[in-house]
Tab-separated table of N, CA and C in Angstrom:
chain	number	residue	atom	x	y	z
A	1	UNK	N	-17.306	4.102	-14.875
A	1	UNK	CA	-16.890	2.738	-15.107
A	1	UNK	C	-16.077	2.243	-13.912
A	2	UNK	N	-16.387	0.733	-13.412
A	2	UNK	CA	-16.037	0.597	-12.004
A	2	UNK	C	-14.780	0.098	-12.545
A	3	UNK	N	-13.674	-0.069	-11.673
A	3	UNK	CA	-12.101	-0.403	-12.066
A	3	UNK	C	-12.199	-1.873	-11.377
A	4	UNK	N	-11.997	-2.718	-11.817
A	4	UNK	CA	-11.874	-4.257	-11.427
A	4	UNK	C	-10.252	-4.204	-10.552
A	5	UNK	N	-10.828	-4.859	-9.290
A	5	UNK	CA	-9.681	-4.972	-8.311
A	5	UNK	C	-8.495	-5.652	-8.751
A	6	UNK	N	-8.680	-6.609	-9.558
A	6	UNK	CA	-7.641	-7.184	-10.135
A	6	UNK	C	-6.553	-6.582	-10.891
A	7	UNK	N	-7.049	-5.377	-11.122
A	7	UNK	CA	-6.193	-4.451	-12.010
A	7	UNK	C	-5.432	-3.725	-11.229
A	8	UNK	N	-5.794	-3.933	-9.792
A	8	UNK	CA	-5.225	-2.693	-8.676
A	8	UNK	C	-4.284	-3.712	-8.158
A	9	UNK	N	-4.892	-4.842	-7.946
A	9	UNK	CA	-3.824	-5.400	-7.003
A	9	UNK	C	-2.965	-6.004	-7.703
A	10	UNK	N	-3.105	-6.892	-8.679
A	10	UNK	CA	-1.972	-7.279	-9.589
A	10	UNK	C	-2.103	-7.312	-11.118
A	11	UNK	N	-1.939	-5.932	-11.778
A	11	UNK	CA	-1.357	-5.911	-12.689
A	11	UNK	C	-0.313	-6.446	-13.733
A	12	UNK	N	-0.960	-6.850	-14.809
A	12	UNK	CA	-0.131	-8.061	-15.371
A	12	UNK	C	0.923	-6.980	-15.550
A	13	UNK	N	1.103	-5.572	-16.298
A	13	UNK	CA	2.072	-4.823	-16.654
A	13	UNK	C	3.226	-4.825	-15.164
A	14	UNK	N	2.994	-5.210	-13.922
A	14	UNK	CA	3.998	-4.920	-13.159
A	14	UNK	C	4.236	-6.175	-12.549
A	15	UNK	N	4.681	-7.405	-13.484
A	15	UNK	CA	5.074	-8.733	-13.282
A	15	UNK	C	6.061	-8.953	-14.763
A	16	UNK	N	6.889	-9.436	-14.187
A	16	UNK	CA	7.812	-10.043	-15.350
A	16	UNK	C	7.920	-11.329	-14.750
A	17	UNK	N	8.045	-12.455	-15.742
A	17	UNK	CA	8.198	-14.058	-14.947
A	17	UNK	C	7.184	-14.140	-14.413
A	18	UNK	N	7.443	-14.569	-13.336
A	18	UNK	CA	6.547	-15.140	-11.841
A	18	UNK	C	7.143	-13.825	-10.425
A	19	UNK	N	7.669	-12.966	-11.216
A	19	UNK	CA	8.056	-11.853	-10.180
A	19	UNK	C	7.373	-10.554	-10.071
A	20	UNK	N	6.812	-10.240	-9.420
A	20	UNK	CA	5.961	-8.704	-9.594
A	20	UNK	C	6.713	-7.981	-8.556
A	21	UNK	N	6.689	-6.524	-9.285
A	21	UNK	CA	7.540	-5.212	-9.247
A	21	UNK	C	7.900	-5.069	-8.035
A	22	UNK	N	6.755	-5.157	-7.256
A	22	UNK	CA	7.114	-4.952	-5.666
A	22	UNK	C	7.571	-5.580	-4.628
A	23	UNK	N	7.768	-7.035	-5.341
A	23	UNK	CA	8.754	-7.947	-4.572
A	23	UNK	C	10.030	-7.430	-4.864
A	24	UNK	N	10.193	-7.371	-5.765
A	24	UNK	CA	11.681	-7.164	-7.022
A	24	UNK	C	12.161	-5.444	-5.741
A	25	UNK	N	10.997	-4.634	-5.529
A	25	UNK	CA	11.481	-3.408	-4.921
A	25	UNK	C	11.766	-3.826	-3.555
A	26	UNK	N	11.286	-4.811	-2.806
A	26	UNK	CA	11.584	-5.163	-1.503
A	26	UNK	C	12.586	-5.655	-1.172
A	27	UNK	N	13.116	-6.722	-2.363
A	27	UNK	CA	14.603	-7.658	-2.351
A	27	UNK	C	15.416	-6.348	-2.121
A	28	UNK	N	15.403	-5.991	-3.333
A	28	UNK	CA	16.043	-4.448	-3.870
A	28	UNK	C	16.604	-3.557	-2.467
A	29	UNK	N	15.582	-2.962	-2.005
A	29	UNK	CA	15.870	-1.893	-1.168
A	29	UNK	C	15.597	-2.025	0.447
A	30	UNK	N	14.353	-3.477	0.694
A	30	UNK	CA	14.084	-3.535	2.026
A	30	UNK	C	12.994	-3.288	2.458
A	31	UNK	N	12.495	-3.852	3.322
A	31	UNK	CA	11.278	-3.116	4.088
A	31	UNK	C	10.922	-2.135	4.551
A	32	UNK	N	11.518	-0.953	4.925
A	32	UNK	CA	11.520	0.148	5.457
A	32	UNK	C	11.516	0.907	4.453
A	33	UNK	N	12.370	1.215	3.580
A	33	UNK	CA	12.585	1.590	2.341
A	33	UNK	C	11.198	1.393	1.326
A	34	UNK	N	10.574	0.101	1.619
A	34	UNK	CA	9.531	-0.036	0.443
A	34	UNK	C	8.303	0.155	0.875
A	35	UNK	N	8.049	0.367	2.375
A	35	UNK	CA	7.056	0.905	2.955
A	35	UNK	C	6.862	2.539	3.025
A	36	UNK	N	7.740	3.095	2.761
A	36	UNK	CA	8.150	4.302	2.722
A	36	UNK	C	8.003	5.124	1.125
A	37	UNK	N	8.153	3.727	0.490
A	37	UNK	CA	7.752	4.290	-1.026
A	37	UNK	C	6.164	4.071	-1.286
A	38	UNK	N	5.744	2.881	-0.372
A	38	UNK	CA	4.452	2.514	-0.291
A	38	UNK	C	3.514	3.675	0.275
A	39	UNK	N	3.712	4.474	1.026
A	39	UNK	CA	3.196	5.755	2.245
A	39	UNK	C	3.107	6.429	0.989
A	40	UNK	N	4.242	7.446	0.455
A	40	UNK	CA	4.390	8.343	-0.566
A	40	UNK	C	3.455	7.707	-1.872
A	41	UNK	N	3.242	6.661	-2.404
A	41	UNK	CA	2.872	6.231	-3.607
A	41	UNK	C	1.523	6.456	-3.226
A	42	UNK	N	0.572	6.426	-2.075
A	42	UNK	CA	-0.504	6.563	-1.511
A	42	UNK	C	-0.802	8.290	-1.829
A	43	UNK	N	0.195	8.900	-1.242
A	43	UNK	CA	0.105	10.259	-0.966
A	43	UNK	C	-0.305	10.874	-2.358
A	44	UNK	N	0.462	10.003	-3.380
A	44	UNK	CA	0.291	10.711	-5.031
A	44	UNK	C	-0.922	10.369	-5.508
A	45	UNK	N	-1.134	9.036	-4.993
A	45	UNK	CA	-2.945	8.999	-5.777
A	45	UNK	C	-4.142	9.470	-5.459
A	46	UNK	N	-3.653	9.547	-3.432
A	46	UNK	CA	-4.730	10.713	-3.327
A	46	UNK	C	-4.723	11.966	-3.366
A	47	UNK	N	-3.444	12.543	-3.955
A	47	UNK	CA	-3.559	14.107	-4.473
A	47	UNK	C	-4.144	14.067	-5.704
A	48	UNK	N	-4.089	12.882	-6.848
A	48	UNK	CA	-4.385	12.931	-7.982
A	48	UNK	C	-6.258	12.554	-8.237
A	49	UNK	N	-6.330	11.867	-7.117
A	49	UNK	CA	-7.576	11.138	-7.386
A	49	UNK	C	-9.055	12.200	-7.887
A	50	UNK	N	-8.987	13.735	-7.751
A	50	UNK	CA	-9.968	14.348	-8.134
A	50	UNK	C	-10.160	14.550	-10.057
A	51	UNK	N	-9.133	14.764	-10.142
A	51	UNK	CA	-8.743	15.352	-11.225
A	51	UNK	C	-7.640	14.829	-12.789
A	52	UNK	N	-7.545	13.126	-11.530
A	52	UNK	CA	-6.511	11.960	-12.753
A	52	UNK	C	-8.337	11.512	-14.062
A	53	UNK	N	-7.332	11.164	-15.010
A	53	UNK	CA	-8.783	10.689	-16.160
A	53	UNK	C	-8.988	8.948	-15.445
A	54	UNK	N	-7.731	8.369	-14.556
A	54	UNK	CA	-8.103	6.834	-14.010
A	54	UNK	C	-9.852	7.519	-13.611
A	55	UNK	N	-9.895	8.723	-12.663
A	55	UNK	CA	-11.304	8.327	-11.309
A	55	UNK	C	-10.826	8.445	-10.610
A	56	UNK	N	-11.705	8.859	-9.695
A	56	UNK	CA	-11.460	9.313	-8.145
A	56	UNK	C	-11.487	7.500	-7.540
A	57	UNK	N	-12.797	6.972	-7.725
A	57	UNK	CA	-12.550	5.597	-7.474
A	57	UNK	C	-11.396	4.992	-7.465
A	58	UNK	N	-11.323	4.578	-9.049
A	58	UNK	CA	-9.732	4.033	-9.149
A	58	UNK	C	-8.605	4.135	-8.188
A	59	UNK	N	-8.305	6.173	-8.240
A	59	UNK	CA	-6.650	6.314	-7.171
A	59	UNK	C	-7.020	6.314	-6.291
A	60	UNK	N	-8.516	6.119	-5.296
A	60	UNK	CA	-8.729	6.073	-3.939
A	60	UNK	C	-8.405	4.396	-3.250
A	61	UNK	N	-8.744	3.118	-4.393
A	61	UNK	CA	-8.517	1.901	-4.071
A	61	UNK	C	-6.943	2.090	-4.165
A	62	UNK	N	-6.161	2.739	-5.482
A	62	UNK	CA	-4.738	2.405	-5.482
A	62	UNK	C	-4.150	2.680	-4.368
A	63	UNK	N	-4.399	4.184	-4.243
A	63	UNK	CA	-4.248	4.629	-2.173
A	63	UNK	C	-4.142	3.527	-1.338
A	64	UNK	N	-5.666	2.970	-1.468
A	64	UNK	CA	-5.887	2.061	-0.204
A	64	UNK	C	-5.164	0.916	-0.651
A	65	UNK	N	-4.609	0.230	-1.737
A	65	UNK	CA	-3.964	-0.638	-1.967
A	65	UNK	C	-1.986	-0.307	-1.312
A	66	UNK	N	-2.111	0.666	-1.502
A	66	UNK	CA	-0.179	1.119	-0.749
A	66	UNK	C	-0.226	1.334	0.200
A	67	UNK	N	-1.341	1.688	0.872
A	67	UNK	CA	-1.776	1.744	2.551
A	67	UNK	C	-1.335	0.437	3.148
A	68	UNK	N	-2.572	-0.187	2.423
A	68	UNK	CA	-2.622	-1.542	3.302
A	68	UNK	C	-1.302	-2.585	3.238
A	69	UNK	N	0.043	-2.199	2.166
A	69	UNK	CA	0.789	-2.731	1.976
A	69	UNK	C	2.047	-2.348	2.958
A	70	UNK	N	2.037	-0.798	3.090
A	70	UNK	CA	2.346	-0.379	3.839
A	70	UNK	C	2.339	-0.652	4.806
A	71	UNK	N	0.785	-1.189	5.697
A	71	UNK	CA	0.644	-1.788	6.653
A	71	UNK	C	1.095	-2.979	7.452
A	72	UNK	N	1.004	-3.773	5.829
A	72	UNK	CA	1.802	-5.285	6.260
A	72	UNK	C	3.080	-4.920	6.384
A	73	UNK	N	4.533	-4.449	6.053
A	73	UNK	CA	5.237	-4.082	5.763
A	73	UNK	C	5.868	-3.672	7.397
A	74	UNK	N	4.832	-3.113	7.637
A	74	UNK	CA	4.899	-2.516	10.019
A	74	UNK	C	4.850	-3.496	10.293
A	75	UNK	N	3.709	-4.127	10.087
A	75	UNK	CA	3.466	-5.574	11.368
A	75	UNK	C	4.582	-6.640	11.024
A	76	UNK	N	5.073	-6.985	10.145
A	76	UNK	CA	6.405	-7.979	9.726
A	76	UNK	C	7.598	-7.188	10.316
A	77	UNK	N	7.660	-5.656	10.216
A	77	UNK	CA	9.123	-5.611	10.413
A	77	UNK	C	9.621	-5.124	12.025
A	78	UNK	N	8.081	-5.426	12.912
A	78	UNK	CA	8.545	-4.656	13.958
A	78	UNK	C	6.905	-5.110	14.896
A	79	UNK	N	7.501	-5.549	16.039
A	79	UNK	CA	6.245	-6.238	17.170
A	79	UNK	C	5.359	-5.054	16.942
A	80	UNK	N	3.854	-5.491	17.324
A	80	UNK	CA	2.910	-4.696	17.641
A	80	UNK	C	2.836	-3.896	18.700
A	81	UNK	N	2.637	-2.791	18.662
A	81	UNK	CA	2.563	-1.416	19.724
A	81	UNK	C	1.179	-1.850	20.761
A	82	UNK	N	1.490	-1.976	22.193
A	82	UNK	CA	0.127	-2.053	23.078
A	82	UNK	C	-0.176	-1.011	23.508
A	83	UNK	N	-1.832	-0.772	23.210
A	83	UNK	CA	-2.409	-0.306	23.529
A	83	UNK	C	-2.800	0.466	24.939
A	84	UNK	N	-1.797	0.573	25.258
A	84	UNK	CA	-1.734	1.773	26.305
A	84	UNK	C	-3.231	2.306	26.928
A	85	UNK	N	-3.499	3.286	26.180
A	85	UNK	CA	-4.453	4.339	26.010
A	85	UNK	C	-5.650	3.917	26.522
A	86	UNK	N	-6.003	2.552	25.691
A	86	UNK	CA	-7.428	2.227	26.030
A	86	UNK	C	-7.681	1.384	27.467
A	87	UNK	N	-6.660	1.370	27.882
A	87	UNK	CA	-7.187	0.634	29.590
A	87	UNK	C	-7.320	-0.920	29.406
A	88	UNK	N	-6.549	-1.717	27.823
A	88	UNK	CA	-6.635	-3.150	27.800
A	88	UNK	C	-5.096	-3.405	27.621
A	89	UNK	N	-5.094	-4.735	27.542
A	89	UNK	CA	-4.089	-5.608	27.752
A	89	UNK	C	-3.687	-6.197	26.209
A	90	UNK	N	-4.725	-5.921	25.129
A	90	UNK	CA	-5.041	-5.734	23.986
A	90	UNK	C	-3.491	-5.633	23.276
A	91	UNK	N	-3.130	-6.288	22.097
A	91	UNK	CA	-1.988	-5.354	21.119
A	91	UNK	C	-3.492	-4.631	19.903
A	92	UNK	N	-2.528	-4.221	19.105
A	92	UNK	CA	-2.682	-2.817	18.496
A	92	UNK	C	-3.175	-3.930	17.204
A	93	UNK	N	-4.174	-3.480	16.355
A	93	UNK	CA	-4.492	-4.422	14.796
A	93	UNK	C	-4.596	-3.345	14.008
A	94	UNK	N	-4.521	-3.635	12.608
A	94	UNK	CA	-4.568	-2.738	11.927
A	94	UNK	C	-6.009	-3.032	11.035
Protein backbone atom coordinates (compact mmCIF):
# COMPACT_ATOMS: atom_id res chain seq x y z
CA UNK A 1 0.00 0.00 0.00
CA UNK A 2 1.56 3.27 -1.34
CA UNK A 3 1.81 6.00 1.66
CA UNK A 4 0.31 9.35 0.31
CA UNK A 5 2.93 12.19 0.56
CA UNK A 6 0.69 14.24 2.33
CA UNK A 7 0.93 12.13 5.26
CA UNK A 8 4.80 12.52 5.20
CA UNK A 9 5.01 15.96 4.76
CA UNK A 10 2.28 17.37 6.82
CA UNK A 11 0.62 15.44 9.13
CA UNK A 12 -2.47 16.70 10.61
CA UNK A 13 -1.31 14.80 14.08
CA UNK A 14 1.90 17.17 14.15
CA UNK A 15 -0.02 20.63 13.85
CA UNK A 16 -1.84 22.23 16.61
CA UNK A 17 -3.58 25.70 15.44
CA UNK A 18 -1.98 26.89 12.35
CA UNK A 19 1.46 25.73 13.98
CA UNK A 20 3.19 22.46 13.00
CA UNK A 21 5.68 20.67 15.33
CA UNK A 22 8.66 21.62 13.50
CA UNK A 23 8.29 25.18 13.41
CA UNK A 24 7.33 25.11 17.19
CA UNK A 25 11.02 22.89 17.35
CA UNK A 26 12.89 25.61 15.37
CA UNK A 27 11.49 28.74 17.45
CA UNK A 28 12.28 26.39 20.37
CA UNK A 29 15.83 25.35 19.90
CA UNK A 30 17.17 26.95 16.47
CA UNK A 31 18.49 26.00 13.36
CA UNK A 32 21.41 24.10 14.05
CA UNK A 33 19.87 22.33 16.77
CA UNK A 34 16.80 21.34 14.49
CA UNK A 35 18.83 20.32 11.64
CA UNK A 36 20.70 18.15 13.78
CA UNK A 37 17.54 16.53 15.07
CA UNK A 38 16.49 16.53 11.39
CA UNK A 39 20.04 14.35 10.31
CA UNK A 40 19.39 11.87 13.38
CA UNK A 41 15.45 11.59 12.73
CA UNK A 42 16.62 10.43 9.10
CA UNK A 43 19.18 8.08 10.59
CA UNK A 44 16.15 6.27 12.66
CA UNK A 45 13.93 5.69 9.71
CA UNK A 46 16.48 4.40 7.71
CA UNK A 47 17.61 1.91 10.31
CA UNK A 48 13.94 1.08 10.75
CA UNK A 49 12.79 1.09 7.23
CA UNK A 50 13.39 -2.88 6.60
CA UNK A 51 11.67 -4.23 9.30
CA UNK A 52 9.07 -1.05 10.72
CA UNK A 53 5.13 -2.50 9.87
CA UNK A 54 4.96 1.65 8.24
CA UNK A 55 7.28 -0.09 4.88
CA UNK A 56 10.37 0.27 3.70
CA UNK A 57 8.69 2.87 1.27
CA UNK A 58 7.08 4.86 3.84
CA UNK A 59 10.57 5.39 6.32
CA UNK A 60 12.64 5.76 3.10
CA UNK A 61 10.33 9.06 1.96
CA UNK A 62 10.25 10.02 5.90
CA UNK A 63 14.25 9.80 5.61
CA UNK A 64 14.13 11.72 2.54
CA UNK A 65 11.65 14.11 4.03
CA UNK A 66 14.39 15.11 7.25
CA UNK A 67 17.08 15.08 4.68
CA UNK A 68 15.75 17.50 2.57
CA UNK A 69 14.75 19.63 5.61
CA UNK A 70 17.86 19.29 6.88
CA UNK A 71 19.05 20.60 3.77
CA UNK A 72 17.09 23.75 3.76
CA UNK A 73 18.06 24.35 7.25
CA UNK A 74 22.30 24.59 5.64
CA UNK A 75 21.46 26.76 2.84
CA UNK A 76 19.45 29.47 5.23
CA UNK A 77 21.86 29.26 7.99
CA UNK A 78 25.14 29.58 6.28
CA UNK A 79 26.43 30.88 2.44
CA UNK A 80 26.94 28.18 -0.06
CA UNK A 81 30.32 26.25 -0.17
CA UNK A 82 32.21 26.80 -3.88
CA UNK A 83 32.98 24.35 -5.62
CA UNK A 84 36.50 24.13 -5.58
CA UNK A 85 37.06 20.66 -6.89
CA UNK A 86 35.32 20.81 -10.09
CA UNK A 87 37.42 23.53 -11.95
CA UNK A 88 34.04 26.06 -11.96
CA UNK A 89 33.22 29.23 -10.61
CA UNK A 90 29.88 27.41 -9.82
CA UNK A 91 28.39 27.56 -5.89
CA UNK A 92 27.46 24.24 -4.50
CA UNK A 93 23.19 23.17 -4.94
CA UNK A 94 21.74 20.73 -3.20
Amino acid sequence: MATPLRCIDAPAHYKQGDVECIDALESAFGKERLKTFCTLQAMRYLWRCHDHEDGYTANVRKASWFIHKALQLDRTSQPPTPRVNEGNSGWEKY
